[in-house]
Coordinates of C-alpha atoms in Angstrom, one line a residue:
M1 CA 126.6 11.3 116.4
S2 CA 128.4 11.3 119.8
A3 CA 127.6 13.6 122.6
A4 CA 130.8 15.6 122.0
N5 CA 130.2 15.9 118.3
E6 CA 126.6 16.8 118.9
Q7 CA 127.6 20.0 120.8
T8 CA 130.4 21.0 118.4
G9 CA 128.4 20.4 115.3
Q10 CA 131.0 18.0 113.9
D11 CA 130.1 15.0 111.7
A12 CA 130.7 11.6 113.3
A13 CA 133.1 10.7 110.5
A14 CA 135.3 13.8 111.0
P15 CA 138.5 13.5 113.1
P16 CA 138.0 14.3 116.8
L17 CA 138.6 17.8 117.8
P18 CA 141.5 18.6 120.1
S19 CA 140.6 18.9 123.7
R20 CA 141.3 22.6 123.9
V21 CA 139.1 23.3 120.9
R22 CA 136.2 21.3 122.5
A23 CA 136.7 23.2 125.7
M24 CA 136.5 26.6 123.9
V25 CA 133.4 25.5 122.0
A26 CA 131.7 24.3 125.2
A27 CA 132.5 27.6 127.0
A28 CA 131.2 29.7 124.2
W29 CA 128.1 27.6 124.0
H30 CA 127.4 28.5 127.7
H31 CA 127.2 32.1 126.5
G32 CA 124.9 31.3 123.6
V33 CA 127.7 31.6 121.0
M34 CA 128.6 29.0 118.4
L35 CA 132.4 28.9 117.7
D36 CA 133.2 27.4 114.3
P37 CA 136.3 25.1 114.7
A38 CA 136.9 25.4 110.9
K39 CA 138.0 29.1 111.6
L40 CA 140.8 27.9 113.8
H41 CA 143.7 27.6 111.3
L42 CA 146.2 25.0 112.6
A43 CA 148.6 22.7 111.1
P44 CA 147.5 19.0 111.1
G45 CA 148.2 17.5 114.5
A46 CA 149.2 20.9 116.0
V47 CA 148.2 21.7 119.6
P48 CA 146.5 25.1 119.8
T49 CA 148.2 27.5 122.1
G50 CA 146.6 30.2 124.2
A51 CA 147.4 32.8 121.6
D52 CA 145.7 30.6 118.9
L53 CA 142.6 30.2 121.0
L54 CA 142.5 33.9 121.8
A55 CA 142.7 35.0 118.2
W56 CA 140.0 32.4 117.2
A57 CA 137.6 33.6 119.8
R58 CA 138.1 37.3 119.0
A59 CA 137.7 36.6 115.3
E60 CA 134.4 34.9 116.1
G61 CA 133.1 38.0 117.9
M62 CA 133.9 37.2 121.5
E63 CA 135.8 39.1 124.2
A64 CA 138.7 36.9 125.2
R65 CA 142.0 37.1 127.1
T66 CA 144.5 34.8 128.6
A67 CA 145.6 34.9 132.2
R68 CA 148.0 33.3 134.7
L69 CA 146.0 32.3 137.7
G70 CA 146.6 30.7 141.0
W71 CA 144.5 28.5 143.3
K72 CA 143.4 31.5 145.5
Q73 CA 142.2 33.3 142.4
L74 CA 140.2 30.2 141.3
M75 CA 138.6 30.1 144.7
K76 CA 137.4 33.7 144.3
R77 CA 135.6 33.2 141.0
R78 CA 131.8 33.5 141.2
G79 CA 129.2 33.1 138.4
T80 CA 131.2 34.4 135.5
G81 CA 130.8 31.4 133.2
P82 CA 133.1 28.4 132.5
L83 CA 136.8 29.0 132.7
V84 CA 139.0 27.2 130.2
L85 CA 142.1 25.7 131.9
L86 CA 144.9 24.8 129.6
L87 CA 146.4 21.6 130.9
A88 CA 149.7 19.9 130.2
G89 CA 150.0 17.8 127.1
G90 CA 147.6 19.9 125.0
D91 CA 144.5 19.0 127.1
A92 CA 142.0 21.3 128.6
A93 CA 139.3 21.4 131.2
L94 CA 136.3 23.5 132.0
M95 CA 136.0 25.0 135.5
L96 CA 132.4 25.5 136.4
Q97 CA 132.6 26.7 140.0
A98 CA 134.7 26.8 143.1
D99 CA 133.6 25.3 146.5
R100 CA 135.4 27.2 149.3
T101 CA 133.9 24.9 152.0
R102 CA 135.5 21.8 150.5
N103 CA 138.5 23.7 149.0
V104 CA 137.9 22.1 145.5
V105 CA 137.0 23.3 142.0
W106 CA 134.5 21.5 139.8
L107 CA 135.9 20.6 136.4
V108 CA 134.3 19.1 133.3
D109 CA 136.1 17.1 130.7
P110 CA 135.2 18.7 127.3
A111 CA 135.2 15.2 125.8
F112 CA 132.0 14.5 127.8
P113 CA 129.9 17.7 127.4
R114 CA 126.8 15.9 128.8
D115 CA 128.5 15.7 132.2
Q116 CA 127.0 19.0 133.4
E117 CA 128.0 18.6 137.1
G118 CA 131.6 17.8 136.6
S119 CA 134.0 16.3 139.2
P120 CA 135.6 17.9 142.3
V121 CA 139.4 18.4 142.0
D122 CA 141.6 19.7 144.9
E123 CA 144.7 21.9 144.6
L124 CA 147.2 19.1 144.7
R125 CA 145.7 17.1 141.9
L126 CA 145.2 20.1 139.7
S127 CA 148.7 21.4 140.2
Q128 CA 150.0 18.1 138.7
V129 CA 148.5 18.8 135.3
W130 CA 147.9 22.6 135.3
S131 CA 150.6 25.4 135.3
G132 CA 148.1 28.3 135.8
E133 CA 147.3 29.3 132.2
A134 CA 143.7 29.9 131.5
V135 CA 141.5 31.5 128.8
L136 CA 138.6 33.7 129.8
I137 CA 135.9 34.4 127.2
A138 CA 132.6 36.3 127.2
P139 CA 130.2 37.5 124.6
R140 CA 131.1 40.9 123.2
A141 CA 128.8 43.5 124.7
G142 CA 128.5 47.2 124.1
G143 CA 130.7 48.2 127.1
E144 CA 133.1 50.9 126.3
R145 CA 132.8 50.4 122.5
G146 CA 129.1 51.2 122.8
S147 CA 129.4 54.1 125.4
P148 CA 129.1 57.6 124.0
L149 CA 132.3 59.6 123.8
G150 CA 132.2 62.1 126.7
M151 CA 133.8 63.0 130.0
R152 CA 132.2 60.1 131.8
F153 CA 133.5 57.7 129.2
L154 CA 137.0 59.2 129.5
F155 CA 137.0 59.0 133.3
H156 CA 136.0 55.4 133.1
L157 CA 138.8 54.8 130.6
L158 CA 141.3 56.4 132.9
M159 CA 140.1 54.5 135.9
Q160 CA 141.1 51.2 134.3
E161 CA 144.5 52.1 135.5
R162 CA 143.3 53.0 139.0
W163 CA 145.9 50.9 140.7
L164 CA 148.7 52.7 138.9
I165 CA 147.0 56.0 139.6
R166 CA 146.8 55.1 143.2
D167 CA 150.5 54.6 143.3
V168 CA 151.0 58.0 141.6
L169 CA 148.8 59.7 144.1
L170 CA 150.7 58.0 147.0
A171 CA 154.0 59.2 145.5
S172 CA 152.6 62.7 145.2
L173 CA 151.4 62.7 148.8
V174 CA 154.9 61.8 150.0
L175 CA 156.4 64.4 147.7
S176 CA 154.0 67.0 149.0
F177 CA 155.2 66.3 152.6
L178 CA 158.8 66.4 151.4
A179 CA 158.1 69.8 149.8
L180 CA 157.4 71.1 153.3
L181 CA 160.9 70.1 154.4
P182 CA 162.8 73.1 152.9
A183 CA 160.4 75.6 154.5
M184 CA 160.7 73.9 157.9
M185 CA 164.5 73.8 157.6
L186 CA 164.5 77.5 156.7
M187 CA 162.5 78.3 159.8
V188 CA 164.9 76.2 162.0
V189 CA 168.0 77.7 160.4
M190 CA 166.8 81.3 160.8
S191 CA 165.5 80.9 164.4
K192 CA 168.1 78.4 165.8
V193 CA 171.2 78.2 163.8
M194 CA 171.7 81.9 162.8
Q195 CA 170.5 83.3 166.1
Y196 CA 172.3 80.9 168.4
H197 CA 175.2 79.8 166.1
N198 CA 174.3 76.1 166.7
M199 CA 176.6 74.0 164.5
N200 CA 175.1 70.7 165.6
T201 CA 171.6 71.8 164.4
L202 CA 173.1 72.9 161.1
L203 CA 174.7 69.5 160.7
A204 CA 171.5 67.7 161.4
M205 CA 169.7 69.9 158.9
S206 CA 172.3 69.1 156.3
V207 CA 171.8 65.3 156.8
L208 CA 168.0 65.7 156.7
F209 CA 168.3 67.9 153.6
T210 CA 170.5 65.2 151.8
L211 CA 168.0 62.4 152.7
G212 CA 165.1 64.5 151.5
V213 CA 166.7 65.4 148.2
T214 CA 167.5 61.7 147.6
W215 CA 164.0 60.5 148.3
E216 CA 162.5 63.3 146.3
T217 CA 164.6 62.5 143.3
L218 CA 163.7 58.8 143.5
L219 CA 160.0 59.5 143.9
H220 CA 159.9 62.0 141.1
Y221 CA 161.5 59.4 138.8
A222 CA 159.1 56.7 139.9
R223 CA 156.1 59.0 139.5
R224 CA 157.1 60.1 136.0
R225 CA 157.5 56.5 135.0
L226 CA 154.1 55.6 136.4
V227 CA 152.4 58.6 134.7
N228 CA 154.0 57.6 131.4
V229 CA 152.7 54.0 131.7
V230 CA 149.2 55.3 132.5
G231 CA 149.4 57.7 129.6
T232 CA 150.6 55.1 127.1
R233 CA 148.0 52.5 128.1
T234 CA 145.2 55.0 128.0
D235 CA 146.4 56.2 124.7
V236 CA 146.4 52.7 123.2
R237 CA 142.9 52.0 124.6
L238 CA 141.4 55.2 123.4
N239 CA 142.9 55.0 119.9
D240 CA 141.8 51.3 119.6
L241 CA 138.2 52.1 120.6
V242 CA 138.0 55.0 118.3
F243 CA 139.4 53.1 115.3
A244 CA 137.1 50.2 116.0
R245 CA 134.1 52.5 116.0
V246 CA 135.2 54.1 112.8
L247 CA 135.6 50.7 111.1
G248 CA 132.1 49.8 112.4
L249 CA 130.4 52.8 110.6
P250 CA 128.2 51.9 107.7
L251 CA 129.6 52.4 104.2
D252 CA 127.0 55.1 103.2
F253 CA 128.4 57.3 106.0
F254 CA 131.8 57.5 104.3
E255 CA 130.1 58.1 101.0
R256 CA 128.1 61.1 102.3
R257 CA 130.9 62.7 104.3
Q258 CA 134.1 64.3 102.9
T259 CA 137.2 62.4 103.9
G260 CA 139.0 65.6 105.0
A261 CA 136.2 66.4 107.4
I262 CA 136.2 62.9 108.9
L263 CA 140.0 62.9 109.4
H264 CA 139.9 66.3 111.1
Q265 CA 137.1 65.2 113.4
I266 CA 138.8 62.0 114.3
N267 CA 142.1 63.8 115.0
Q268 CA 140.4 65.8 117.7
V269 CA 140.8 62.7 119.8
Q270 CA 144.5 63.6 120.1
K271 CA 143.5 66.7 122.1
V272 CA 141.3 64.6 124.3
R273 CA 144.2 62.1 124.9
D274 CA 146.7 64.9 125.7
F275 CA 144.2 66.4 128.2
L276 CA 143.4 63.1 129.8
T277 CA 147.0 62.1 130.4
G278 CA 148.4 65.6 130.7
R279 CA 146.5 68.5 132.4
M280 CA 143.8 66.3 134.0
L281 CA 146.3 64.0 135.7
A282 CA 148.6 66.9 136.6
T283 CA 145.7 68.7 138.2
M284 CA 144.9 65.6 140.3
L285 CA 148.4 65.6 141.5
D286 CA 148.3 69.4 142.2
L287 CA 145.2 68.8 144.3
V288 CA 147.2 66.5 146.6
T289 CA 149.7 69.3 147.0
V290 CA 147.0 71.8 148.0
L291 CA 145.4 69.4 150.5
V292 CA 148.8 68.8 152.2
M293 CA 150.1 72.4 152.1
L294 CA 146.9 74.3 153.0
P295 CA 146.6 73.1 156.6
F296 CA 150.3 73.8 157.2
L297 CA 150.1 77.3 155.8
W298 CA 147.0 77.9 157.8
Y299 CA 149.0 76.9 160.9
L300 CA 151.8 79.4 160.0
D301 CA 149.5 82.4 159.2
P302 CA 145.7 82.2 158.6
T303 CA 145.6 85.7 157.2
L304 CA 148.2 85.2 154.5
T305 CA 146.6 81.8 153.7
M306 CA 143.2 83.4 153.1
L307 CA 144.9 85.9 150.8
I308 CA 146.3 83.1 148.6
V309 CA 143.0 81.3 148.5
I310 CA 141.0 84.4 147.6
L311 CA 143.4 85.3 144.8
G312 CA 143.2 81.7 143.5
G313 CA 139.4 82.0 143.6
L314 CA 139.6 85.2 141.6
C315 CA 141.6 83.4 138.9
G316 CA 138.8 80.9 138.6
T317 CA 136.2 83.6 138.4
V318 CA 138.0 85.4 135.6
I319 CA 138.2 82.3 133.6
L320 CA 134.5 81.5 134.1
L321 CA 133.5 84.9 133.0
F322 CA 135.4 84.5 129.7
L323 CA 134.1 81.0 129.0
P324 CA 131.0 81.8 126.9
P325 CA 132.7 84.0 124.4
M326 CA 135.6 81.6 124.2
R327 CA 133.2 78.7 123.6
R328 CA 131.7 80.6 120.6
A329 CA 135.0 81.6 119.2
Y330 CA 136.4 78.1 119.5
G331 CA 133.4 76.6 117.6
V332 CA 133.9 79.1 114.8
W333 CA 137.6 78.3 114.5
M334 CA 137.0 74.5 114.5
M335 CA 134.5 74.8 111.7
A336 CA 137.0 76.8 109.7
E337 CA 139.7 74.3 110.4
I338 CA 137.4 71.5 109.2
K339 CA 136.9 73.3 105.9
R340 CA 140.6 73.9 105.4
S341 CA 141.5 70.3 106.1
T342 CA 138.7 69.1 103.8
V343 CA 140.1 71.2 100.9
M344 CA 143.7 69.9 101.5
V345 CA 142.7 66.2 101.7
E346 CA 140.4 66.4 98.7
T347 CA 143.1 68.1 96.6
L348 CA 145.6 65.4 97.5
H349 CA 143.2 62.6 96.8
G350 CA 142.2 64.1 93.5
I351 CA 145.6 65.3 92.5
R352 CA 145.4 63.4 89.1
T353 CA 142.1 65.2 88.3
V354 CA 143.6 68.6 89.4
K355 CA 146.7 68.1 87.2
S356 CA 144.7 66.8 84.2
L357 CA 142.2 69.7 84.2
A358 CA 144.8 72.4 85.2
L359 CA 142.9 73.2 88.3
E360 CA 146.0 74.3 90.4
K361 CA 145.1 78.0 90.4
Q362 CA 141.5 77.3 91.3
Q363 CA 142.5 75.0 94.2
R364 CA 145.1 77.6 95.5
E365 CA 142.5 80.3 95.5
L366 CA 140.0 78.0 97.4
F367 CA 142.6 77.0 99.9
D368 CA 143.7 80.7 100.4
Q369 CA 140.0 81.6 101.1
V370 CA 139.4 78.9 103.7
S371 CA 142.9 79.5 105.2
S372 CA 142.0 83.2 105.6
Q373 CA 138.8 82.3 107.4
S374 CA 140.7 79.9 109.7
V375 CA 143.3 82.6 110.5
A376 CA 140.7 85.2 111.2
A377 CA 138.8 82.8 113.5
K378 CA 142.0 81.8 115.3
E379 CA 143.0 85.5 115.8
W380 CA 139.6 86.2 117.3
L381 CA 139.9 83.2 119.6
D382 CA 143.5 84.3 120.7
T383 CA 142.3 87.8 121.4
I384 CA 139.5 86.7 123.6
G385 CA 141.7 84.1 125.3
N386 CA 144.5 86.7 125.9
W387 CA 142.6 88.6 128.5
P388 CA 142.0 85.8 131.0
E389 CA 145.6 84.7 130.5
A390 CA 146.9 88.2 131.3
L391 CA 144.6 88.7 134.3
T392 CA 145.4 85.3 135.9
T393 CA 149.1 85.9 135.4
A394 CA 148.8 89.2 137.3
L395 CA 146.9 87.5 140.1
Q396 CA 149.5 84.8 140.3
S397 CA 152.3 87.3 140.6
T398 CA 150.3 89.1 143.3
M399 CA 150.2 85.8 145.3
V400 CA 154.0 85.9 145.7
R401 CA 154.6 89.6 146.0
G402 CA 151.4 90.3 148.0
V403 CA 152.4 87.8 150.7
L404 CA 155.7 89.7 151.3
L405 CA 154.0 93.1 151.5
V406 CA 151.0 91.9 153.6
G407 CA 153.3 89.9 155.9
A408 CA 155.6 92.9 156.4
L409 CA 152.6 95.1 157.1
L410 CA 151.2 92.7 159.7
A411 CA 154.7 92.5 161.4
L412 CA 154.8 96.3 161.6
L413 CA 151.3 96.7 162.9
H414 CA 151.6 94.0 165.6
Q415 CA 155.3 94.8 166.4
S416 CA 156.0 91.1 166.1
G417 CA 156.8 88.5 163.5
D418 CA 159.3 85.8 162.7
L419 CA 161.4 86.4 159.6
G420 CA 161.9 82.6 159.2
V421 CA 158.1 82.1 159.2
L422 CA 157.6 84.8 156.6
L423 CA 160.3 83.4 154.3
A424 CA 158.9 79.9 154.7
F425 CA 155.4 81.1 153.9
M426 CA 156.7 82.8 150.8
M427 CA 158.3 79.6 149.6
L428 CA 155.3 77.5 150.2
G429 CA 152.8 80.2 149.1
G430 CA 154.3 80.3 145.7
R431 CA 154.1 76.5 145.4
L432 CA 150.5 76.6 146.6
G433 CA 149.5 79.4 144.2
Q434 CA 150.6 77.4 141.1
P435 CA 148.2 74.5 141.7
L436 CA 145.3 76.9 142.5
V437 CA 145.9 78.8 139.2
G438 CA 146.4 75.4 137.4
M439 CA 143.0 74.2 138.6
A440 CA 141.4 77.4 137.5
R441 CA 143.0 77.1 134.1
L442 CA 141.8 73.5 133.9
I443 CA 138.3 74.9 133.5
D444 CA 139.5 76.8 130.4
E445 CA 141.1 73.7 128.9
L446 CA 138.1 71.6 129.9
E447 CA 135.9 73.7 127.7
E448 CA 138.3 73.3 124.8
V449 CA 138.3 69.5 125.3
R450 CA 134.5 69.4 125.5
G451 CA 134.5 71.1 122.1
A452 CA 137.0 68.5 120.7
I453 CA 134.9 65.7 122.2
A454 CA 131.7 67.0 120.5
I455 CA 133.5 67.2 117.2
A456 CA 135.0 63.7 117.4
A457 CA 131.8 62.2 118.8
D458 CA 129.9 63.4 115.7
V459 CA 131.8 60.6 114.0
V460 CA 132.5 57.9 116.5
D461 CA 129.1 58.0 118.2
R462 CA 127.2 57.4 114.9
P463 CA 125.1 54.3 114.8
Q464 CA 127.3 51.3 114.0
E465 CA 126.8 48.9 111.2
V466 CA 125.0 45.7 112.5
V467 CA 127.7 43.1 111.9
A468 CA 127.6 40.5 114.7
P469 CA 130.3 37.9 114.0
E470 CA 128.6 35.4 116.3
K471 CA 125.1 35.7 114.9
G472 CA 123.4 34.7 111.7
L473 CA 123.5 31.7 109.3
R474 CA 126.7 30.4 107.7
P475 CA 125.4 28.1 104.9
T476 CA 127.6 26.6 102.3
I477 CA 127.1 28.8 99.2
A478 CA 126.7 27.5 95.7
G479 CA 125.7 30.8 94.1
E480 CA 122.0 30.9 93.2
I481 CA 120.7 34.4 93.6
R482 CA 117.0 35.5 93.7
F483 CA 115.5 38.9 93.9
A484 CA 111.7 39.0 94.6
K485 CA 109.9 42.3 94.2
V486 CA 112.7 44.3 95.8
D487 CA 112.1 48.0 96.5
F488 CA 115.0 50.1 97.9
G489 CA 115.6 53.8 98.3
Y490 CA 118.6 55.6 99.7
P491 CA 118.1 57.6 102.9
G492 CA 117.2 61.3 102.2
T493 CA 115.9 60.6 98.7
R494 CA 112.3 60.3 97.6
D495 CA 112.9 58.3 94.4
L496 CA 113.5 54.6 94.6
A497 CA 116.8 53.2 93.3
L498 CA 115.1 49.8 92.8
E499 CA 111.4 49.3 92.3
E500 CA 109.7 45.9 92.0
V501 CA 112.9 44.3 90.9
S502 CA 112.7 40.5 90.4
F503 CA 115.1 38.1 88.8
E504 CA 116.8 34.8 89.3
I505 CA 120.4 33.8 88.5
P506 CA 121.2 30.0 88.6
A507 CA 124.4 28.9 90.4
G508 CA 127.4 28.8 88.1
S509 CA 126.0 31.4 85.7
R510 CA 127.9 34.4 84.3
V511 CA 125.6 37.4 84.1
G512 CA 126.4 41.0 83.2
L513 CA 124.3 44.0 84.5
V514 CA 124.2 46.8 81.9
G515 CA 122.3 50.1 82.0
R516 CA 122.6 53.8 82.2
S517 CA 124.1 55.6 85.1
G518 CA 121.8 55.5 88.1
S519 CA 119.8 52.6 86.9
G520 CA 120.6 50.5 90.0
K521 CA 123.5 48.3 89.0
S522 CA 125.7 49.2 91.9
T523 CA 122.7 49.2 94.3
I524 CA 122.1 45.5 93.5
T525 CA 125.7 44.6 94.3
R526 CA 125.5 46.6 97.5
L527 CA 122.4 44.8 98.6
L528 CA 123.9 41.4 97.8
Q529 CA 126.8 42.2 100.2
G530 CA 124.6 43.4 103.0
F531 CA 125.7 47.0 102.9
A532 CA 122.0 48.1 103.1
S533 CA 119.2 46.2 104.8
G534 CA 116.3 48.7 104.6
Y535 CA 114.7 47.1 101.5
E536 CA 111.4 45.5 100.9
G537 CA 110.9 42.2 99.3
R538 CA 113.3 39.2 99.4
I539 CA 116.9 38.7 98.4
E540 CA 118.0 35.1 98.6
I541 CA 121.2 33.2 98.1
D542 CA 120.6 29.5 97.7
G543 CA 117.2 30.0 99.2
N544 CA 118.5 31.8 102.3
E545 CA 117.4 35.4 102.9
I546 CA 120.5 37.5 103.3
R547 CA 119.1 39.3 106.3
D548 CA 119.3 36.0 108.2
M549 CA 122.9 35.3 107.2
N550 CA 126.0 36.3 109.1
T551 CA 127.1 39.6 107.5
E552 CA 130.8 39.0 107.9
Y553 CA 130.6 35.5 106.5
L554 CA 128.4 36.7 103.6
R555 CA 130.9 39.3 102.4
K556 CA 133.8 36.9 102.6
Q557 CA 132.0 34.7 100.0
F558 CA 132.2 37.5 97.4
G559 CA 135.1 38.2 95.1
V560 CA 134.9 42.0 94.4
V561 CA 137.0 43.9 91.8
L562 CA 136.4 47.6 92.5
Q563 CA 136.4 50.3 89.9
D564 CA 139.3 52.1 91.7
N565 CA 142.0 49.7 92.9
F566 CA 143.5 50.2 96.3
L567 CA 146.7 48.6 97.7
F568 CA 147.5 48.4 101.4
R569 CA 151.0 49.2 102.6
G570 CA 153.0 46.0 102.5
T571 CA 154.1 43.2 100.1
I572 CA 152.1 41.8 97.1
R573 CA 151.6 38.6 99.0
E574 CA 150.1 40.5 102.0
N575 CA 147.7 42.4 99.7
I576 CA 146.6 39.2 98.0
I577 CA 145.8 37.3 101.3
A578 CA 144.4 40.4 103.1
G579 CA 141.0 38.7 103.3
R580 CA 142.4 35.2 103.9
P581 CA 145.3 35.5 106.3
G582 CA 145.6 31.7 106.7
L583 CA 146.6 31.0 103.0
T584 CA 150.1 29.8 102.1
L585 CA 152.5 31.1 99.5
G586 CA 151.3 28.4 97.1
D587 CA 147.8 29.6 97.4
V588 CA 149.0 33.2 96.6
V589 CA 150.8 32.1 93.5
R590 CA 147.8 30.1 92.3
A591 CA 145.5 33.1 92.9
A592 CA 147.9 35.4 91.0
R593 CA 147.9 33.0 88.0
L594 CA 144.1 32.7 87.9
A595 CA 143.8 36.5 88.0
G596 CA 146.4 36.9 85.2
A597 CA 148.7 38.9 87.5
E598 CA 151.6 36.5 87.6
E599 CA 153.4 38.1 84.6
F600 CA 153.5 41.7 85.8
I601 CA 154.3 40.6 89.4
E602 CA 157.4 38.8 88.2
R603 CA 158.4 42.0 86.3
M604 CA 158.3 44.0 89.5

C-alpha cells in the first residue's frame, strides 16, 4: 500500500483518488476526522468542484465553506489547520502555514502525504496555478448549535452581521446630525431672515435645505436596505439553527410530547426574530439619536432638556412597576394558547378517527373550552398592559406640550427668550421624546420576548441525540444479529420492556417477531436502529456492538416499512430516493419493481 493510499484507507488495487479528494481527506485527518471518499458521489472521471467538496464534508459531519482568498489573506492565516487550495486543472494543494519574513506559503502535494514539511511557494508561482478558490474545513463543534437559547445567544447571532450593523449605525449618526438641520434653519430664519428681511440668507438656507433633504433621502434608503439585509440573514441563521436542533432531538421526545404543543413552542421563535430585527435594532438606532440630540438640546436650554429626560425616566418607571403582573399574565396566556394549539393540531392529524367515530361535537366542545380559557387570559393580559400604555402616552404628550408651556413661563419670568430657540426646541424635543419612550417600552417587549424564549428553549435546548457523523465504525454489514442478555426500560417506567432477552439471527434469514401488544417487538427494532442506547447486555450486528457503530451509517443500512406511511412533498421519484439522493432514475424504477409499486405508480 502506498503512502497516499495508506492515509486515505484505499486499497492499492483501487484507482487513484483525484487530487482534490486526497487534499480534503488529508485536511480532515489533521482534525482527527476520517472522510469516506465513497460518500462523494461523482461521475467517473469527473473533477470535484468546490460545491461537491463542500457538500461531502458537511455530510460527513464537518463545518466547511468555500472562500475566494488573496495573497494578503493567506499571509494572515495562523494556526487554523490546513487550507485546501483548489488549483487549475482539477488539482489541489494543502497550505500548512505562511511565512511573512520570506513572503512564502508552505504547500503540501496531497499525492505525497508523508511530506509533512511541504515546499515554500511565492506569490508569483502560486498565481500561475491558483485563482483564489479555497475550501476551509473544521470539525463540527457545539458553537451556536450547542449554545442555550437566550439573550446572549441572540446577541451573538446578531453580532455576526456587525460590519453591516456598523454601517447602519454610521448612517444613523449622520441622519441624527441632519435631523438637527431643520431646527437650526428655523432659528436662523426667525432671528435673521424674518427680523432683518435678509433674502441672501433665505436663499442660502434653501440650498442647504435641498442638500439636506437629498442626503437624508439617500441615507434613509441605504439604511433600510442594510437593516433588511441584517434581518434576512439573521432570520435564516436563527431558523436554520432551531430546525437543526429540533431534528437532533431523540425520537422518544416526540413520542412523549404532543405535536401541537411542540409546534406552538417552536413558533415562539418568530417573536424572538421579530424583536431581534425589529424593536431591538430600532432602539439601537434611537440611542444614536439621543446621544446626538441631547447635548444640542442641553446647549439650547438645560431646564427644558431636564424636563424631557425626567418625563422619559417616568415612562420607564411606570413600565417597570407593571412588569411583575404582566409577566404572570403573559405566562397564563401562553399556557392557554399551547392548549388551544394542541387541540387544533391533534384534531387535524386525527381527522379520520374524528370522522369515523363521530367525535365532531366532542372536539368542538373541547376547542370552545380551551378557546374560552385563552380569551380570558388574553383579556386579563390586555387589561394589565393597558394601564402602562395609557400612562406612557400621557407622559409622551406632556413632553411636547409641557415644553411649550414651561418655555413660555420661563420667558415671562425672565423677561427674555428667543421664539426661534423655543420653536426649535419643540421640534427636537418631540423627536427626542419618542426614542426615550421607545427605549422604555423596549423593557416591556423584552419581558415578552424572554417569555417566548423560555417557551421555545423548552424544546430546542433539550439534550440532543448523540449522532456524530464523523465518529463510530462503518463496517460492511452482512446481517447477522445477536442479542445477549439485553435489559431495557423506557425512562419514567419501573417495568422493563425487555428482560434477559437473548437470541441470534443468521445473516440472510427471514424472521418474524410475534407477540401481544407491549411484549417488546417494537422495542427490539428501536434498539437495533440505535434509537435508545441505555440498555444492558450486548446487541451485535456481524459481531460489532451497535454502540460502537456510526449511528447515521447504521440507520442507513435498514430498510424500514412503518405502520403509518408518510410521503414528503414532491414527486414519487424524490420520495423513493429520499435516503439515497445519489441514485439514478434506473435505480428508482428497479426499487419500485422490487417493492411491487410499479403498477400503481404507472396508474397515477
